[in-house]
Amino acid sequence: MNTVLKRILPLAFLFMVISCNAPGGNDNTKVLIRTTAGDITIKLYDGTPLHRDNFIRLVNTGYYEGISFHRVIKDFMIQAGDPLTRSGLTKIQIDLLSTYTIPAEIRKEYYHKKGALAAAREGNDVNPGMRSSGTQFYIVQGKKYTDQEIIAAADRINSNLKQIIFSRLIKEIADSAMKAGTPLQDSEVQEKASLKMFDYLTTQGDFKFTEEQVGVYKTAGGVPRLDGTYTVFGEVTEGLEVVDKIASVATDASDKPVNDIKILKMKLVR
């Protein structure tokens, strides 16, 4: 099968999935993920309805069946959802993070503790809106952190957020001026963005971890540096040992498992 056709078929399937009607989510909707390494049960948060309903739609259409965990990093996370992995892993694996996206639903109370279910996304440089991949997700394994490491993670989050917000402001101001027929010089865009950034910083303040989050990251573990910039939309309720098992497998230089680990089936277990 030629390369063009390989790209078209997964995209055609995705468009079919998107067009299906999504069921409404009930409180604590649960999904069973059967994998070649064992079973994992997750619950989906109602506080992130766009991600919840999108995930339910994908599960109900069988989208994830036969898809591999294509990116696995011990003490970090396990990632799946790329449609091109359905036929098995390849040496050069295309990561379709931009196939279709969902608006970010980042909420303070949903964070990257061990077992958190979150949406993968493209990087900040091309995705200042922090929009999520429509299909790719990851489950956090993480590790336990010290107080000093948690402080460093908060500093990193604040630095990332400021860069993301400033980039977003520049784009919004430039686009708005262009649409109005009064394009601005780069220096003018920078000046306007800086003023808006100052207003943001004085009204919003810095990102801070709650006492609960600090306690969880110190005792159970997770990946605190991703908080505030990626959407967490669920968590593992059963099968954390399977997450640990998958996270510990041998991988190649691109973080792909040497031996393929596939999702056999997903189904709702409300």
XYZ file of C-alpha atoms in Angstrom:
270
model
C 0.000 0.000 0.000
C 1.489 3.365 -0.948
C 2.220 6.097 1.588
C -0.588 8.381 0.434
C -3.193 5.635 0.827
C -1.861 4.767 4.279
C -2.480 8.355 5.336
C -5.923 8.603 3.720
C -7.426 5.475 5.280
C -6.810 6.441 8.933
C -8.074 9.961 8.255
C -11.203 8.668 6.525
C -11.898 6.459 9.526
C -11.446 9.419 11.863
C -13.879 11.580 9.930
C -16.421 8.773 10.128
C -15.887 8.581 13.886
C -16.254 12.329 14.347
C -19.564 12.338 12.473
C -21.130 9.788 14.817
C -23.355 11.083 17.597
C -21.653 11.101 20.971
C -23.572 9.748 23.948
C -23.861 11.925 27.002
C -21.561 10.926 29.826
C -22.873 9.728 33.151
C -21.133 10.489 36.421
C -17.896 8.542 36.621
C -18.294 6.753 33.296
C -15.811 3.878 33.280
C -13.957 2.265 30.396
C -12.243 -1.115 30.386
C -9.049 -1.210 28.318
C -8.028 -4.754 27.414
C -4.392 -4.909 26.310
C -1.941 -7.653 25.471
C -0.274 -6.833 28.809
C -3.454 -6.978 30.925
C -6.583 -4.989 31.764
C -6.834 -1.349 32.865
C -10.053 0.328 34.028
C -10.358 4.099 33.847
C -13.046 6.559 34.852
C -13.716 9.689 32.807
C -14.219 13.051 34.487
C -17.487 14.869 33.868
C -15.649 18.159 34.406
C -13.997 17.717 30.983
C -17.082 16.966 28.845
C -15.492 17.568 25.433
C -12.740 15.044 26.124
C -15.109 12.641 27.883
C -17.636 12.539 25.043
C -14.928 12.329 22.379
C -13.317 9.374 24.154
C -16.668 7.613 24.598
C -17.394 8.083 20.896
C -14.037 6.558 19.943
C -14.560 3.624 22.307
C -18.073 2.926 21.014
C -16.930 2.907 17.369
C -14.071 0.471 18.104
C -11.474 3.023 17.058
C -8.826 1.879 19.545
C -8.990 -1.842 18.784
C -5.648 -3.021 17.411
C -3.827 0.228 18.164
C -0.436 0.027 19.897
C 1.197 1.825 22.790
C 3.741 3.547 20.564
C 5.542 5.703 23.152
C 6.554 4.309 26.533
C 8.873 5.983 29.039
C 9.526 4.420 32.439
C 8.763 6.710 35.406
C 6.837 8.976 33.032
C 3.901 7.627 30.980
C 2.540 5.206 28.372
C 0.973 6.670 25.204
C -1.373 5.283 22.543
C -3.926 6.383 19.963
C -1.992 6.864 16.718
C -4.080 5.153 13.973
C -0.990 4.231 11.961
C 0.044 1.796 14.702
C -2.960 -0.422 13.994
C -0.908 -2.450 11.502
C 2.069 -2.748 13.858
C 5.020 -0.609 14.800
C 7.513 0.568 12.205
C 11.027 1.927 12.504
C 9.806 5.359 11.448
C 6.429 5.886 13.084
C 4.387 8.938 12.072
C 2.765 10.565 15.098
C -0.620 11.944 13.991
C -1.102 14.423 16.831
C -2.721 16.953 14.510
C -5.300 14.686 12.805
C -8.063 16.544 14.639
C -7.961 18.456 17.897
C -10.150 19.352 20.875
C -10.095 22.622 22.847
C -8.126 22.373 26.081
C -10.128 21.660 29.251
C -7.413 22.203 31.835
C -8.789 22.248 35.376
C -6.862 22.795 38.593
C -8.463 19.832 40.365
C -7.417 17.359 37.661
C -3.684 16.808 37.812
C -0.948 14.412 36.717
C -0.927 12.005 39.648
C 0.002 8.380 39.057
C -2.739 6.781 36.951
C -3.994 10.061 35.462
C -5.465 9.823 31.947
C -4.540 12.825 29.800
C -4.602 13.968 26.181
C -1.421 14.212 24.144
C -0.941 17.308 22.002
C 1.432 19.153 19.717
C 4.085 21.414 21.240
C 3.640 24.957 22.478
C 5.421 26.518 19.499
C 2.733 25.384 17.047
C -0.097 24.935 19.546
C -0.269 27.919 21.939
C -3.933 27.126 22.556
C -2.837 23.805 24.119
C -5.477 21.971 22.058
C -5.549 18.212 22.612
C -5.094 15.458 20.059
C -8.471 13.991 19.227
C -7.237 10.403 19.522
C -3.940 10.185 21.375
C -3.900 9.771 25.135
C -1.383 8.865 27.791
C -1.594 7.281 31.226
C 0.808 8.592 33.855
C 3.166 6.268 35.693
C 5.476 8.949 37.050
C 7.573 8.801 40.177
C 7.640 10.257 43.703
C 8.972 13.791 44.087
C 10.724 15.727 46.828
C 9.676 19.188 47.987
C 12.555 20.725 46.054
C 11.574 18.890 42.856
C 7.963 20.020 43.218
C 9.081 23.646 43.589
C 11.213 23.258 40.450
C 8.203 21.768 38.614
C 6.056 24.774 39.578
C 8.754 27.135 38.291
C 8.848 25.231 35.002
C 5.065 25.357 34.659
C 5.010 29.116 35.242
C 7.752 29.640 32.672
C 5.908 27.502 30.098
C 2.569 29.187 30.758
C 4.036 32.663 30.304
C 5.611 31.660 27.003
C 2.391 30.010 25.806
C 0.180 32.947 26.780
C 2.532 35.538 25.259
C 2.680 33.573 21.990
C -1.102 33.333 21.975
C -1.476 37.083 22.565
C 0.902 37.899 19.717
C -1.054 35.672 17.333
C -4.433 37.045 18.431
C -3.334 40.675 18.105
C -1.682 40.145 14.712
C -4.653 38.168 13.362
C -7.156 40.719 14.633
C -5.276 43.610 13.024
C -4.983 41.715 9.744
C -8.711 40.932 9.658
C -9.477 44.594 10.361
C -7.364 45.597 7.379
C -4.839 47.439 9.545
C -1.823 45.123 9.823
C 0.717 46.048 12.484
C 4.496 46.078 12.496
C 6.133 43.346 14.569
C 7.270 45.932 17.115
C 3.690 47.196 17.502
C 2.382 43.670 17.987
C 5.063 42.998 20.612
C 4.196 46.204 22.481
C 0.469 45.465 22.577
C 1.099 41.851 23.609
C 3.444 42.994 26.396
C 0.782 45.298 27.831
C -1.804 42.513 27.782
C 0.730 40.129 29.321
C 1.358 42.601 32.152
C -2.381 42.778 32.822
C -2.573 38.983 32.888
C 0.331 38.606 35.307
C -1.011 41.210 37.723
C -4.518 39.719 37.814
C -3.896 35.975 37.560
C -0.702 35.437 39.530
C 1.542 32.385 39.362
C 0.533 28.746 39.151
C 0.789 26.976 42.513
C 0.275 23.378 43.604
C -2.326 22.735 46.284
C -1.387 20.986 49.513
C -3.274 17.924 48.270
C -1.266 17.833 45.051
C 2.032 18.204 46.886
C 1.077 15.353 49.218
C 0.077 13.055 46.344
C 3.222 13.795 44.324
C 5.393 13.036 47.357
C 3.640 9.815 48.408
C 2.016 8.259 45.309
C 3.925 10.015 42.549
C 3.098 11.405 39.142
C 4.424 14.005 36.690
C 3.782 17.462 38.198
C 5.623 19.416 35.489
C 2.772 18.736 33.014
C 0.071 20.327 35.165
C -1.554 23.449 33.813
C -0.531 22.779 30.213
C -2.113 19.398 29.312
C -5.726 18.274 29.773
C -6.255 15.512 32.339
C -9.668 13.945 31.749
C -9.731 10.728 33.783
C -7.840 8.310 35.993
C -7.111 4.620 36.453
C -9.348 2.894 39.006
C -8.028 -0.652 38.451
C -4.890 -1.985 36.794
C -2.135 0.367 37.930
C 0.097 -2.702 38.017
C -0.523 -3.138 34.281
C 0.501 0.483 33.695
C 3.713 -0.251 35.622
C 4.246 -3.408 33.573
C 3.868 -1.597 30.247
C 6.033 1.313 31.404
C 8.835 -1.111 32.279
C 9.115 -2.920 28.922
C 12.219 -2.653 26.749
C 12.059 0.196 24.228
C 14.152 1.421 21.327
C 15.846 4.813 20.916
C 12.478 6.345 19.921
C 10.719 5.083 23.091
C 8.743 2.481 21.134
C 8.344 -0.929 22.785
C 10.629 -3.532 21.241
C 7.760 -6.023 21.468
C 4.435 -4.579 20.341
C 1.832 -3.922 23.060
C -1.657 -3.571 21.625
C -5.093 -2.515 22.779
C -7.324 -5.506 22.089
C -10.624 -3.880 23.006
C -12.180 -0.989 24.890
C -15.707 -1.006 26.247
C -17.853 1.053 28.581
C -18.458 -0.446 32.032
C -20.727 2.227 33.518
